[in-house]
Short mmCIF file of C-alpha atoms in Angstrom, two decimals:
data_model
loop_
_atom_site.label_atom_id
_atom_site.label_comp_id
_atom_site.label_asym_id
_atom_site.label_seq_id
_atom_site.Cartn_x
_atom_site.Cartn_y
_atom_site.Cartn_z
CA UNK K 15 0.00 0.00 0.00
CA UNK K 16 1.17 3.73 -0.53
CA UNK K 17 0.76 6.69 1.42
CA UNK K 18 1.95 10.63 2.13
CA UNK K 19 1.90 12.22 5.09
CA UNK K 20 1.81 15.87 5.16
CA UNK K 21 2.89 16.45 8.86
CA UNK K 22 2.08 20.51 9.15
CA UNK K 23 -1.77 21.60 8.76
CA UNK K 24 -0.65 24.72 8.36
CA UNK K 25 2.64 26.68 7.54
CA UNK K 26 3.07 30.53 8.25
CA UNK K 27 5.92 32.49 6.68
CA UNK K 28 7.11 35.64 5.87
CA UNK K 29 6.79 37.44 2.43
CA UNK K 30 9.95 37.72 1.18
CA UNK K 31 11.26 34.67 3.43
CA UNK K 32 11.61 30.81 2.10
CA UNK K 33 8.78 28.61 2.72
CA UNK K 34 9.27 24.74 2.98
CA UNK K 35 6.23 22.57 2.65
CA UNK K 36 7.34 19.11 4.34
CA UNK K 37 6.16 15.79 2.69
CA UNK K 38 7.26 11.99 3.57
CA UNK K 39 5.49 8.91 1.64
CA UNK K 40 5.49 5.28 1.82
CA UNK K 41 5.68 2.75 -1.52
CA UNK K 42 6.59 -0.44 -1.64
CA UNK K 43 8.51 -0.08 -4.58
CA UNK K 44 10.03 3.32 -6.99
CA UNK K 45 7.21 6.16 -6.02
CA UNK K 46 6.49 9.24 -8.67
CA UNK K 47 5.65 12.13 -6.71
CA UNK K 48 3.63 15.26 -7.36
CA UNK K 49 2.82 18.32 -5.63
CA UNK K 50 -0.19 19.95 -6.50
CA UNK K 51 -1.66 23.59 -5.06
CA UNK K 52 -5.03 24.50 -5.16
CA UNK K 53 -6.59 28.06 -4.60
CA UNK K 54 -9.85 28.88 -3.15
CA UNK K 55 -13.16 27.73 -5.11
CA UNK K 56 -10.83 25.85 -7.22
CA UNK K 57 -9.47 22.74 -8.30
CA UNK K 58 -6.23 21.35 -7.80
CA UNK K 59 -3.33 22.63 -10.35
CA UNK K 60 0.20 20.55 -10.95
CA UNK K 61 3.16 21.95 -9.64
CA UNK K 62 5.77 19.53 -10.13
CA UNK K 63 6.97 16.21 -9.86
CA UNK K 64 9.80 13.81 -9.27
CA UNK K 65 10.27 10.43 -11.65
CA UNK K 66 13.32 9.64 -11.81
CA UNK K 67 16.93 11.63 -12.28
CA UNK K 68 17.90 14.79 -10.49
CA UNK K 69 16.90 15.00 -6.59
CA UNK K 70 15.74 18.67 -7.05
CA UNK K 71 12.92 19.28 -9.48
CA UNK K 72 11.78 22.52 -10.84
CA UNK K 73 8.20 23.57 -11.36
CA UNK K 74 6.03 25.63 -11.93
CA UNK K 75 5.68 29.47 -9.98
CA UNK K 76 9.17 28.87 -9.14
CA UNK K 77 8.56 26.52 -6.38
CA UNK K 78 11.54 23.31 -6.55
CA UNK K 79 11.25 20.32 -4.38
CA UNK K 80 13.99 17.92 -3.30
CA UNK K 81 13.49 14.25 -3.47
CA UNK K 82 15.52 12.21 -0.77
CA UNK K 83 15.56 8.81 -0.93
CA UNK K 84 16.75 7.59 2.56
CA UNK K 85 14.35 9.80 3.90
CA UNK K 86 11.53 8.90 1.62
CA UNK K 87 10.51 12.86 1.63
CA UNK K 88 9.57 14.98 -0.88
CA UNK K 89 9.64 18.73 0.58
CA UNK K 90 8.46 21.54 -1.33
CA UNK K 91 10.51 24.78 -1.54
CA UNK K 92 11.02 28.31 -2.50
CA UNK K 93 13.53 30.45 -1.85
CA UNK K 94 11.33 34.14 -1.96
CA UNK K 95 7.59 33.35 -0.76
CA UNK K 96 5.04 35.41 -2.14
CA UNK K 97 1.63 36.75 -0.59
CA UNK K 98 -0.18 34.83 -3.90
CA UNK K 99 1.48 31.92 -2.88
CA UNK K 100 -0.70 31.53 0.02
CA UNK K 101 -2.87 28.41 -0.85
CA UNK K 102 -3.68 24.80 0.22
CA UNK K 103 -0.81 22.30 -0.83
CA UNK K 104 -0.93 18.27 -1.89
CA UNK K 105 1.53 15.87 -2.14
CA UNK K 106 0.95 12.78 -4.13
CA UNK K 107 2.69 9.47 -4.79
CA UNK K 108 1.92 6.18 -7.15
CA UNK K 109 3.95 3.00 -6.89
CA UNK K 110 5.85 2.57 -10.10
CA UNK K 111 6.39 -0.85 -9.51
CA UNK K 112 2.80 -1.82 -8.61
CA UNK K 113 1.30 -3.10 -11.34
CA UNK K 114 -2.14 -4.66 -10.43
CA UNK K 115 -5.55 -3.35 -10.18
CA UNK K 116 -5.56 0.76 -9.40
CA UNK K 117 -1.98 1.05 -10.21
CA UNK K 118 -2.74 4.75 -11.83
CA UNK K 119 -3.67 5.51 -8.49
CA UNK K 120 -2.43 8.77 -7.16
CA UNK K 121 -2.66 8.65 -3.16
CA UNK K 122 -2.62 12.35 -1.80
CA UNK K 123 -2.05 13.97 1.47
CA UNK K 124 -3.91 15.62 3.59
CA UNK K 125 -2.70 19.34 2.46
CA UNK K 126 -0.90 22.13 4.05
CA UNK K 127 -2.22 25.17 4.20
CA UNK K 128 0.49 27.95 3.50
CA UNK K 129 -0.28 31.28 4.43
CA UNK K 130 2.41 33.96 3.48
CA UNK K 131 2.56 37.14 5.92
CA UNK K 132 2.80 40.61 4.08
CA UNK G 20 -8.40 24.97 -24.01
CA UNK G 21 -7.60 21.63 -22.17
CA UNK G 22 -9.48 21.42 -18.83
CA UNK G 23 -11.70 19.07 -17.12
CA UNK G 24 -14.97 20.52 -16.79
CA UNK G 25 -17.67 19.59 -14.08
CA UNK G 26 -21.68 20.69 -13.66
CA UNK G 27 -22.86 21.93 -10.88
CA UNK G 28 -20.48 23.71 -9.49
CA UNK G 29 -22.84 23.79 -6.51
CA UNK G 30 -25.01 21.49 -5.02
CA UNK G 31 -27.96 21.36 -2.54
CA UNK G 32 -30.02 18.07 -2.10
CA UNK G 33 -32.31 16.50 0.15
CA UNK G 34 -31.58 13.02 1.71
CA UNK G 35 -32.65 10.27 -0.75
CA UNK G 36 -33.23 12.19 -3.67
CA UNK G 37 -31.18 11.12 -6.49
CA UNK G 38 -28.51 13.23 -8.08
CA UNK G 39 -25.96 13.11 -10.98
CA UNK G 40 -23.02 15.42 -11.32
CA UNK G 41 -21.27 15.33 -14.39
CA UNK G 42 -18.02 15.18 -15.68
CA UNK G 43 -16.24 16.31 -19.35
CA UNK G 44 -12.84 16.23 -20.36
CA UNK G 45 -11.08 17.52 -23.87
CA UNK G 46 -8.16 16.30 -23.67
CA UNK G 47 -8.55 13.17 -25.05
CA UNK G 48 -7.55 11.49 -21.46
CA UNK G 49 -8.22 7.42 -20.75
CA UNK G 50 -8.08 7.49 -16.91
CA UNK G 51 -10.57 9.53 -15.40
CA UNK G 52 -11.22 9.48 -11.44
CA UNK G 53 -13.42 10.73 -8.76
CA UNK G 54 -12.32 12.39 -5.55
CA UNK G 55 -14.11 13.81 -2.21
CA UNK G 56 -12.33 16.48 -0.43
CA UNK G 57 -13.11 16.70 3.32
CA UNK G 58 -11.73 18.74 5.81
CA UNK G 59 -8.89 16.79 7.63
CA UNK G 60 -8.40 14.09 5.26
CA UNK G 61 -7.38 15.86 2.21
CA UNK G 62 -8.59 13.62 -1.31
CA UNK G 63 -10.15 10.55 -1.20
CA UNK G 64 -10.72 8.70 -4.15
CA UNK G 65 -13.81 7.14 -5.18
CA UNK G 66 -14.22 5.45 -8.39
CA UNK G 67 -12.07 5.75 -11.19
CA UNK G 68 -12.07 4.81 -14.95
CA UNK G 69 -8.90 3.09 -17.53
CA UNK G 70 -11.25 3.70 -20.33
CA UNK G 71 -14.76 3.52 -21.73
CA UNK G 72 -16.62 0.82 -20.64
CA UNK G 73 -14.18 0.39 -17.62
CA UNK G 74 -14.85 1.21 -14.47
CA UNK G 75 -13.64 0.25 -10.68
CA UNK G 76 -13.58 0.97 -7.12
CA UNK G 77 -11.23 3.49 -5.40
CA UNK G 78 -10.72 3.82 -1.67
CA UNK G 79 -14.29 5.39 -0.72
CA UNK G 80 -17.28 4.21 -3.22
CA UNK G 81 -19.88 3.44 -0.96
CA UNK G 82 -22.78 5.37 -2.10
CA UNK G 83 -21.82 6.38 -5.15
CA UNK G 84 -21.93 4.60 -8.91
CA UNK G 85 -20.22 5.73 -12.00
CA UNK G 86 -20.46 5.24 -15.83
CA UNK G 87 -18.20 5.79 -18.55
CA UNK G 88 -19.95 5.46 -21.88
CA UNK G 89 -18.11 7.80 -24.02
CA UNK G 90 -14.02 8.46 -23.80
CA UNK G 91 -14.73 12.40 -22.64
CA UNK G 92 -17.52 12.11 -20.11
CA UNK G 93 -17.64 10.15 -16.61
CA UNK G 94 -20.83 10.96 -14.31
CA UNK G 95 -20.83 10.35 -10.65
CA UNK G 96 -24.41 9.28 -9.94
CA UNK G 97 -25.41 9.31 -6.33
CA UNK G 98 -28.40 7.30 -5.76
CA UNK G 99 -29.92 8.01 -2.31
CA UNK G 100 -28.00 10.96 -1.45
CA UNK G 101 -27.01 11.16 2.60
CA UNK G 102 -25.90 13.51 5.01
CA UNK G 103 -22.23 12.24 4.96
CA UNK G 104 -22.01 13.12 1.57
CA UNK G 105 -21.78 16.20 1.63
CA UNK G 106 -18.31 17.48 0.57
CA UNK G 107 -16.25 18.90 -2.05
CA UNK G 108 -16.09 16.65 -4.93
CA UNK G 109 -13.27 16.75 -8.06
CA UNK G 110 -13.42 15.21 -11.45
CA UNK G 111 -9.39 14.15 -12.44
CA UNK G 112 -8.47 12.96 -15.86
CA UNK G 113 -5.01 11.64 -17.40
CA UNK G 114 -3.45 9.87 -19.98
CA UNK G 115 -3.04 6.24 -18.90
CA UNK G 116 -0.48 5.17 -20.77
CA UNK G 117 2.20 6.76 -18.81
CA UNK G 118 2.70 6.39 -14.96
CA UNK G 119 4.45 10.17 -14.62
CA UNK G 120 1.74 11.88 -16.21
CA UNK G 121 -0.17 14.02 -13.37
CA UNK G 122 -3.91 14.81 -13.74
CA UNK G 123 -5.67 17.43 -14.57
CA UNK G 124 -8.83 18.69 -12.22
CA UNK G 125 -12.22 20.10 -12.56
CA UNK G 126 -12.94 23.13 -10.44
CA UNK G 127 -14.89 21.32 -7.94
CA UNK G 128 -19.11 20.41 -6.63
CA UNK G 129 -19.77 21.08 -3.32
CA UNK G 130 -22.45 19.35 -2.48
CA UNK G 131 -25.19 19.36 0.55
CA UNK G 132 -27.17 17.13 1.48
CA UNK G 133 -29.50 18.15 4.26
#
């Protein structure tokens, strides 16, 4: 079975500061991992995601995230936050090596909510 | 423009009386899913679909029945419509054939059921 844990409800920062959104999941085999963001009275957008290569992955906004292995986490990051990045954030996973019934199955989190201080 | 477009946006119901809320996508997508969005446990997925005529159960479907007739659309028919169904609901679609590719949302029906 897979699963993400998201272990901040909420995340307060500074404008101007860097924001990290923490993320940790659990596959049994290779994961691919999104984050996704999604804005009031809206659905959720992709951001990014991690398959395979380079540990830090650029996305969209200019938010990165950094995949570490031993740690099996996935934190989102940005180095300047901005007021309009204040939003609800998911992380995601799906086995790549599962290959049974549901295997598209993307398993989220249970969100952070970032708000960004002016 | 590519997007995954759901009807109502919003919802309001009265136990038992039955309700469909539908789903369209453009993108030419083969996976399309279901999700509820509660406060406190984040997405939870109901039914999903590989392609037409193929349908199964996600982690939640009690309730709840699905059809997927044509490639584009995928309804989420609730027959005798509860309480504890009311949430936030979100249409996803993808492209099966590849693992990596991330899906693309509706903008939500939130839905009350009194």
């Amino acid at each position: 079975a897979q699963s993400v844990a998201q272990p901040e409800d909420q995340v307060n920062v500074a404008e101007g500061n860097p924001l990290t959104v923490k993320c940790t999941y659990s596959v049994s085999g290779n994961p691919y991992l999104f984050w996704y963001v999604q804005y009031p009275n809206r659905g959720l957008q992709f951001l990014l995601k991690y398959i395979t290569g380079d540990n830090l992955v650029k996305g969209s906004y200019g938010f990165e995230a950094e995949f570490n292995k031993s740690q099996t986490s996935f934190h989102l990051k940005k180095p300047s936050a901005l007021v309009s990045d204040s939003a609800l954030y998911f992380c995601a996973v799906r086995d790549l090596s599962y290959s049974g019934a549901g295997s598209y199955q993307l398993t989220f989190g249970k969100g952070t909510k970032l708000s960004v201080i002016p | 423009e590519a997007q995954v477009t759901q009807n109502p946006r919003y919802l309001i119901t009265v136990t038992g009386k039955k309700l469909t809320v539908t789903c369209s996508q453009n993108m030419n997508h083969e996976y399309m899913s279901w999700y509820r969005q509660d406060p406190g446990l984040g997405l939870r997925q109901i039914y999903y679909s590989m392609n037409v005529e193929v349908t199964d159960k996600g982690d939640v479907p009690e309730g709840y029945k699905v059809s997927r007739k044509e490639k584009r659309n995928f309804p989420l028919i609730l027959e005798s419509p509860s309480p504890n169904q009311t949430s936030l609901y979100f249409c996803a679609s993808s492209f099966q054939g590849a693992k990596d590719s991330p899906l693309h949302f509706g903008n939500g029906t939130r839905l009350t059921v009194t």
